[in-house]
XYZ file of C-alpha atoms in Angstrom:
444
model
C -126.718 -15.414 -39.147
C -124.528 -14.466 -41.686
C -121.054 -13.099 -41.115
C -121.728 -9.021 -42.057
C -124.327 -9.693 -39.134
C -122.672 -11.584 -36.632
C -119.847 -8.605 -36.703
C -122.501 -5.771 -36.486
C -124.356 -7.795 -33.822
C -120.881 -8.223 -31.883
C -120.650 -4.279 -32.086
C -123.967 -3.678 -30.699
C -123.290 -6.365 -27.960
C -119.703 -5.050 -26.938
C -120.603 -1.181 -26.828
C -123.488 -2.050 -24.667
C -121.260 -3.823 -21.733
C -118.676 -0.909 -22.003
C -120.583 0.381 -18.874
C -118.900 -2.426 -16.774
C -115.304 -1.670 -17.699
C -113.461 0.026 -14.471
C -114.220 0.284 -10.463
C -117.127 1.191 -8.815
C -116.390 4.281 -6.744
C -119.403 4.623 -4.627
C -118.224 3.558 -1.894
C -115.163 6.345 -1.383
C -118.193 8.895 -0.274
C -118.554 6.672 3.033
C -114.688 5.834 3.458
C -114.081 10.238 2.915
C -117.140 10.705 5.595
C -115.525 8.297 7.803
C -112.097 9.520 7.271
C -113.635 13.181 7.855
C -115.292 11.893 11.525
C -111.908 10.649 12.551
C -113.259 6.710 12.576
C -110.350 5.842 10.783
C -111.526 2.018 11.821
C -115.011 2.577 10.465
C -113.130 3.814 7.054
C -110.658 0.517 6.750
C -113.993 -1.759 7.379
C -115.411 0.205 4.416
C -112.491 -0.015 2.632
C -112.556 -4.340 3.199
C -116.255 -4.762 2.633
C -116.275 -2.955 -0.694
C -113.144 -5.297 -2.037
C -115.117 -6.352 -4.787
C -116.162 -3.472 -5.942
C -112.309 -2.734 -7.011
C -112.849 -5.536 -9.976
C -109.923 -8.023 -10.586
C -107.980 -5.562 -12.687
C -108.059 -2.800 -9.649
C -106.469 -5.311 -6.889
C -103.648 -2.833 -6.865
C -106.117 0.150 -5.772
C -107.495 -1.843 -3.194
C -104.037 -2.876 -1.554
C -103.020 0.373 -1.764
C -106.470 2.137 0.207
C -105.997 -0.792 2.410
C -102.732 -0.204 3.136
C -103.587 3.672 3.942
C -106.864 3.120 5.710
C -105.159 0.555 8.262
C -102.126 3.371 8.638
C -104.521 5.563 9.969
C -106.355 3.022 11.937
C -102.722 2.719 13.653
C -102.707 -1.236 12.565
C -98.676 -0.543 11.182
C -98.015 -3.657 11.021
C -101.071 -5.028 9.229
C -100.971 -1.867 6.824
C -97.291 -3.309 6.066
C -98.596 -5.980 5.120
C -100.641 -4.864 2.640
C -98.094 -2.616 0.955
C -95.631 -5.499 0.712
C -98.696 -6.750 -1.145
C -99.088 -3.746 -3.141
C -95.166 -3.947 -4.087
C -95.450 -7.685 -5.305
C -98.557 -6.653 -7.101
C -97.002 -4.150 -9.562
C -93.885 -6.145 -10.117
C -96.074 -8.853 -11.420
C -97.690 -6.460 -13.847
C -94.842 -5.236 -15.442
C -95.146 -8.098 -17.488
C -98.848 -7.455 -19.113
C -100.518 -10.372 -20.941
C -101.018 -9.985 -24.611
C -104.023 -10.718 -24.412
C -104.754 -7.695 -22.023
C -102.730 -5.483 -24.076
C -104.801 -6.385 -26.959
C -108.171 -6.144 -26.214
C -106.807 -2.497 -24.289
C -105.875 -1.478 -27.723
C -109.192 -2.463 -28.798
C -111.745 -1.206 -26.206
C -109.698 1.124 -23.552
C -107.084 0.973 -21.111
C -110.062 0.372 -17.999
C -109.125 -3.370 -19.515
C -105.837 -3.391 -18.509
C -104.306 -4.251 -14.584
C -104.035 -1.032 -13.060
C -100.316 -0.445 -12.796
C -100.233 2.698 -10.308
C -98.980 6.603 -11.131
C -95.261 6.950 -10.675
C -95.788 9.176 -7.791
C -98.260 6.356 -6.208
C -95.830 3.834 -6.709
C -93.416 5.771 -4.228
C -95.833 6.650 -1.528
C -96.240 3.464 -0.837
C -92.748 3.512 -0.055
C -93.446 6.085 2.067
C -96.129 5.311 4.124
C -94.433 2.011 4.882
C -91.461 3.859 6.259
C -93.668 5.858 8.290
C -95.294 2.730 9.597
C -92.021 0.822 10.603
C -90.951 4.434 12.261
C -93.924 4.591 14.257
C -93.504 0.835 15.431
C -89.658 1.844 16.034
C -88.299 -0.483 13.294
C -85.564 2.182 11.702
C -83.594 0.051 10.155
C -86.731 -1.155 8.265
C -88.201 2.337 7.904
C -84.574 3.032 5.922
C -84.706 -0.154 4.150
C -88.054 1.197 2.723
C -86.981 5.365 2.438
C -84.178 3.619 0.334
C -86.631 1.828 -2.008
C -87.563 5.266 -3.130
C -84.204 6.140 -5.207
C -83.895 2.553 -7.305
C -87.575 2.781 -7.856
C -87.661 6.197 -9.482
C -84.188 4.981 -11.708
C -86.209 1.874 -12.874
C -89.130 4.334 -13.814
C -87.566 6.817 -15.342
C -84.966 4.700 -17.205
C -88.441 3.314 -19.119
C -89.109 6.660 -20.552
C -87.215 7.994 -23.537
C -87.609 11.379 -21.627
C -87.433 11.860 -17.699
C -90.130 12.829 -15.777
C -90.485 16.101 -14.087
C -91.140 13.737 -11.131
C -87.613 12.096 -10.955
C -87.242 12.938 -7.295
C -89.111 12.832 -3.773
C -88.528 15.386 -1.534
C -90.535 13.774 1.429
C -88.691 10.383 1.150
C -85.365 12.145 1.301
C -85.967 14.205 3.907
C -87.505 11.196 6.051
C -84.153 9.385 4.889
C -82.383 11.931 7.078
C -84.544 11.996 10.049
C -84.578 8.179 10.471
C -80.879 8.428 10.513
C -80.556 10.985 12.869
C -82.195 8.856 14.942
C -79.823 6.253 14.313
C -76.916 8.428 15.371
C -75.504 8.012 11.677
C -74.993 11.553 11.056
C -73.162 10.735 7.666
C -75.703 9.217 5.829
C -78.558 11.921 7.917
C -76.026 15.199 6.029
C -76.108 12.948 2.667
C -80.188 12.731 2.541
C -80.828 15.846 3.717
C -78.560 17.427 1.076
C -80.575 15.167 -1.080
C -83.641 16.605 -0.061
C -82.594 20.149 -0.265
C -81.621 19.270 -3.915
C -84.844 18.039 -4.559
C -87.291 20.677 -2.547
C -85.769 23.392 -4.991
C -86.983 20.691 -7.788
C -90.103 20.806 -5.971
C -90.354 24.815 -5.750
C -89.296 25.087 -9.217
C -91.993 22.118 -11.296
C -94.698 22.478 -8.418
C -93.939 26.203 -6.557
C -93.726 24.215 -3.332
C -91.939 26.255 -0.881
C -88.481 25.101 0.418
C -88.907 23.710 3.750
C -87.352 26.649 6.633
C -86.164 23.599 8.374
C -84.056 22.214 6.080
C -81.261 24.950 6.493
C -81.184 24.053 10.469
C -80.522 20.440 9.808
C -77.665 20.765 7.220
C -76.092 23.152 9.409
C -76.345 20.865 12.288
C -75.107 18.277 10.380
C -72.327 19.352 8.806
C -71.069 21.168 11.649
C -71.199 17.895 13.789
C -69.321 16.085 11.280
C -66.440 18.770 11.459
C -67.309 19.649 7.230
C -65.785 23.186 7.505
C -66.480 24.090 3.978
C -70.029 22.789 3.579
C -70.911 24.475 7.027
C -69.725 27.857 5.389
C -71.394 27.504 2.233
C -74.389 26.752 4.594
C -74.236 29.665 6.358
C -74.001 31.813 3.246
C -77.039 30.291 1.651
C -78.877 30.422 5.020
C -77.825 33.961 6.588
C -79.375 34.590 9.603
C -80.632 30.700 10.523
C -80.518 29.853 14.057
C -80.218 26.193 14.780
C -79.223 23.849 17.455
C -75.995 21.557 17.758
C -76.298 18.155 17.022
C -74.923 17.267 20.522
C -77.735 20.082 22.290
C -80.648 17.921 20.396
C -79.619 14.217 21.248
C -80.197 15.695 24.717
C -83.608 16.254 24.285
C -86.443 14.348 23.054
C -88.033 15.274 19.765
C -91.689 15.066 17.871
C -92.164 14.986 14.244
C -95.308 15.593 13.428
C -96.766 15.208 9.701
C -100.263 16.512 8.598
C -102.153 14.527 5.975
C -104.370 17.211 4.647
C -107.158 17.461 1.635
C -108.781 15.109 -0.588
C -106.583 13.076 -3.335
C -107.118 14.520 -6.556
C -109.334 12.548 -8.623
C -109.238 11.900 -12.627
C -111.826 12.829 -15.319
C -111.782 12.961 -19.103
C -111.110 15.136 -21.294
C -112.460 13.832 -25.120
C -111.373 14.887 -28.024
C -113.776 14.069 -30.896
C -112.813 14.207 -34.632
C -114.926 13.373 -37.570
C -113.288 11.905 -40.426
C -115.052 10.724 -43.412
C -116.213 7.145 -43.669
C -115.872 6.182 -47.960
C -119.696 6.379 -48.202
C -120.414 9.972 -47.628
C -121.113 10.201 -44.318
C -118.937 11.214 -41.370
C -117.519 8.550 -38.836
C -116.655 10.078 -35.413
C -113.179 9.294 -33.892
C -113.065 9.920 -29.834
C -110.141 10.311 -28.323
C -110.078 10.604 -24.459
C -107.526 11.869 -21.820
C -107.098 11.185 -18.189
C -106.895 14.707 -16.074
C -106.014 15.035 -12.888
C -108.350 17.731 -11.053
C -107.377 18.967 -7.191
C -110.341 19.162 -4.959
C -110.265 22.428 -3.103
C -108.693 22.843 0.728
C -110.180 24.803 3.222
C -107.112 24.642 5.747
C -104.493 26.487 4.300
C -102.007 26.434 7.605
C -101.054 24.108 10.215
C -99.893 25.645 13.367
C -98.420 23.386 16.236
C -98.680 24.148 19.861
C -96.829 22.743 22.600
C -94.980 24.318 25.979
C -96.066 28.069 24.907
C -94.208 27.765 21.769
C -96.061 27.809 18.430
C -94.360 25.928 15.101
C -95.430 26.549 11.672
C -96.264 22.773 9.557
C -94.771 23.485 6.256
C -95.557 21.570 3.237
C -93.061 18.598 2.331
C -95.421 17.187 -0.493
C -98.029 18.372 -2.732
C -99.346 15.418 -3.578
C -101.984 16.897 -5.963
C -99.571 19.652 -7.390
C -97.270 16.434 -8.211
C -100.081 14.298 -9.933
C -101.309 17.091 -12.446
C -97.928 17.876 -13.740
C -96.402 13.596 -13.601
C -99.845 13.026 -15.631
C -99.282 16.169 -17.974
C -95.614 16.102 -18.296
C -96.621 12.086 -20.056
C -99.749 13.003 -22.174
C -97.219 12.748 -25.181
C -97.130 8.919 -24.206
C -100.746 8.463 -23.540
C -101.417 10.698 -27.100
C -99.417 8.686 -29.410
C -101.352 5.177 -27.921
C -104.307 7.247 -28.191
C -104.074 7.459 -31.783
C -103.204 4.202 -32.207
C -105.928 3.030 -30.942
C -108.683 5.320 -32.288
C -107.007 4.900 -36.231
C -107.246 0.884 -35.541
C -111.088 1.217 -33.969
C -112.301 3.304 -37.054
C -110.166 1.023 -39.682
C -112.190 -1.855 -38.153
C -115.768 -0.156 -38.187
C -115.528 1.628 -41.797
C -114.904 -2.321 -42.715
C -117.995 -3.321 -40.827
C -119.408 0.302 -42.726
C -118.264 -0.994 -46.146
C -119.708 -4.491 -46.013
C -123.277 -2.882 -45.500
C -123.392 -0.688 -47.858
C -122.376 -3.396 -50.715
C -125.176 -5.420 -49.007
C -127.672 -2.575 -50.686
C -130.093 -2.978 -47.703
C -130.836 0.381 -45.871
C -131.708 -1.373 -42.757
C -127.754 -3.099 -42.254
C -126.089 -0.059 -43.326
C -128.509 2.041 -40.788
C -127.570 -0.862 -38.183
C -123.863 -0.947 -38.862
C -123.894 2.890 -39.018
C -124.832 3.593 -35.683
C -123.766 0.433 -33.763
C -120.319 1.638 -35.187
C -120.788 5.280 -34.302
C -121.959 4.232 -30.520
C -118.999 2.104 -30.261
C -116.547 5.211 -31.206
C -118.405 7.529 -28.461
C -119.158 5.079 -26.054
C -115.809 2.219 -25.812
C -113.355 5.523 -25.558
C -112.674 6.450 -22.328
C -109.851 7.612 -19.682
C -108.670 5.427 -17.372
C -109.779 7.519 -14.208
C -108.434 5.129 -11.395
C -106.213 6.734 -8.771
C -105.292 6.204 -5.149
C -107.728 8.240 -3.729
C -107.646 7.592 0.035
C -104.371 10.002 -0.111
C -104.304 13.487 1.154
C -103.700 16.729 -1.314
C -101.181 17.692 0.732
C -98.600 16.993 3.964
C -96.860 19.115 6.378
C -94.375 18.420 8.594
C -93.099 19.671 12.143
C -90.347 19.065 14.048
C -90.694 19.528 17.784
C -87.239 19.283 19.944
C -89.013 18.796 23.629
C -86.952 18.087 26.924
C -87.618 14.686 28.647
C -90.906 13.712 30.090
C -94.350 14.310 28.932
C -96.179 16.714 26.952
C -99.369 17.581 25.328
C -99.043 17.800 21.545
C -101.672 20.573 20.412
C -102.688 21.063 16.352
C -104.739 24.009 15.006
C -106.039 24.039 11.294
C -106.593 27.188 10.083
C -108.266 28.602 6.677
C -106.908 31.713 5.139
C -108.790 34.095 7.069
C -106.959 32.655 10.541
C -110.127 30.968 11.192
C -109.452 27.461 13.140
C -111.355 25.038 11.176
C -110.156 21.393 13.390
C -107.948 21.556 16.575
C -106.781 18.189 17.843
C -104.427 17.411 20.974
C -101.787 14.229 21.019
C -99.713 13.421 24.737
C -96.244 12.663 23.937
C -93.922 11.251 26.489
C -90.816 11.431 25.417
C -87.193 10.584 26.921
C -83.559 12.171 25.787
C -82.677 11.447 22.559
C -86.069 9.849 21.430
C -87.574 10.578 18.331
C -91.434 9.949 18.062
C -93.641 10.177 14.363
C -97.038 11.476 15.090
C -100.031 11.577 12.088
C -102.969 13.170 12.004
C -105.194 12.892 9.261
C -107.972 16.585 7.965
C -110.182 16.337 5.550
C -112.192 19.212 3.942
């Protein structure tokens, strides 16, 4: 075989085992069902049994939807474990291979380690503060919360240009609570202004609304640390707010509740397809592709808590979806620009291949090398569409001050109509000054 063939023949041969670049998905429609039944179990065990469908460079993905799927299951400790995992994971890609970097610029970035969205990268943060809370473990619940702020300095400070996502209201606000609970009031006043900060970040990039609660607490707070000034300017930015002392609430018990509600969003691609002449007459089609992220629609638009005749509002503390279209968006520039690169080093490579068949004079190679090239334009460029997909759209939060003893925790979902969709009942028993995490987990 001589060497104009052997490269047209490689063509033919790498286009046609594109198809096995990048996860299998399937099995997501059984771990959703599951997760939609409330077998949160049944879900992990799906999760386990389909490791290898994940591929070698998707390890991260399947930490990650382990890590979830056993947080729901209740198995904190053993979800822990798997986000440590997670963590060490995407440290150790920071460093890509050459070699992985090359044949990425080559074929398409479904070659490469998945590395994790920014915003991924912190709810794993997140989640494992959640986990430690709900074992009772707040100094290690903080130690994670605290993860959140050097992580999003290290990711930003790789961009030339921040990222709308440079802050995360949830993990401040949980910085606060976990505090609270710790009786460290200072630090509680310091995240919660944090989080105030960054919900009017939130309201402003993703329209979240700021969180009613968060007046109550920095009111509380300040007030209990004797910050005159900051309890004014409080009450001035917050007219009207009732709220309860700081001494009044370590009296009581207290339930925060969080909602995990929706389906992740999920990536497609969005091509781009440019035809640029190839030397010989013809055209040569350049494809460019783009990941997207797309929400999946939410029937519940309201979570309404229920406990000792009073009713309490959940109000959104992360849009998880809202965040991943614009962090995606707000880098396209980046993804663009290596776009390009790639596509202009692709068709330098196949108007070669192009070239050397037509000097050939034989109709049959420069047919061959025509459209083995042209199928491996169309066909090699795609997005990478992997994503963390066992997270919710959205979560809301309630907090629940409750005097001693035990209670029945009550949760209505509601669509816009005032319709109740799911209604699920916890029993707390709670003693003075306790703080308990409770999650519940809706799908669609």
């Amino acid at each position: 075989m001589t060497g104009r063939h052997a490269n047209i023949v490689s063509f033919i041969i790498l286009f046609t085992s594109l198809s096995a670049c990048g996860p299998t998905v399937s099995h997501y429609v059984r771990v959703d069902q599951a997760l939609s039944q409330r077998h949160f179990d049944e879900a992990d065990r799906v999760v386990e049994e389909s490791h290898r469908n994940y591929g070698s460079r998707s390890d991260l993905l399947y930490l990650m939807d382990r890590g979830m799927t056993l947080h729901l299951a209740g198995h904190y400790a053993e979800s822990n474990r798997y986000f440590a995992a997670a963590e060490d994971k995407i440290e150790s890609l920071y460093a890509v291979s050459i070699s992985q970097e090359a044949s990425s610029f080559l074929l398409n970035d479904y070659t490469l380690s998945y590395e994790g969205e920014d915003f991924e990268k912190v709810m794993i943060n997140v989640v494992a503060a959640l986990n430690y809370a709900l074992l009772g473990q707040w100094d290690d619940a903080l130690v994670e919360a605290r993860k959140v702020d050097h992580k999003l300095t290290l990711l930003n400070d790789r961009y030339e240009k921040k990222n709308v996502y440079k802050e995360d209201a949830l993990a401040r606000y949980l910085s606060g609570i976990l505090y609270e609970a710790k009786g460290e009031i200072n630090d509680a006043f310091i995240s919660y202004r944090n989080a105030y900060e960054a919900f009017q970040d939130y309201n402003k990039n993703y329209q979240t609304p700021i969180p009613s609660f968060i007046g109550p607490d920095l009111l509380r707070t300040s007030e209990a640390l004797g910050l005159i000034e900051e309890e004014e300017d409080y009450r001035r930015t917050f007219p009207g707010t009732d709220w309860e002392k700081e001494k009044s609430l370590s009296q009581k018990g207290e339930a925060i509740f969080l909602a995990y509600v929706g389906l992740s969003p999920v990536k497609i691609d969005r091509f781009v397809d440019i035809p640029i002449p190839d030397g010989q007459g013809g055209i040569y089609p350049v494809r460019l592709a783009f990941p997207r992220f797309v929400q999946q629609p939410v029937r519940s638009r309201e979570v309404e808590v229920r406990i000792d005749d009073r009713s309490i509002r959940g109000e959104m503390v992360e849009d998880v979806g809202a965040i991943a279209v614009k962090n995606l968006d707000d880098r396209i520039g980046r993804i663009a620009a290596k776009e390009i690169a790639r596509a202009t080093a692709k068709a330098a490579a196949s108007l070669k291949i192009r070239q050397e068949a037509a000097k050939s004079g034989d109709p049959g190679k420069q047919f061959l090398a025509n459209l083995s090239t042209d199928l491996f334009s169309l066909l090699s460029e795609k997005a990478d569409k992997r994503s963390w997909r066992t997270l919710p759209d959205e979560i809301f939060l309630s907090r629940v001050p409750l005097t001693p003893g035990s209670h029945n925790l009550q949760v209505r979902y509601l669509d816009a109509e005032g319709r109740v969709l799911q209604e699920h009942t916890f029993p707390l028993s709670l003693k003075a000054g306790e703080k308990r995490f409770v999650i519940d987990r809706v799908m669609n």
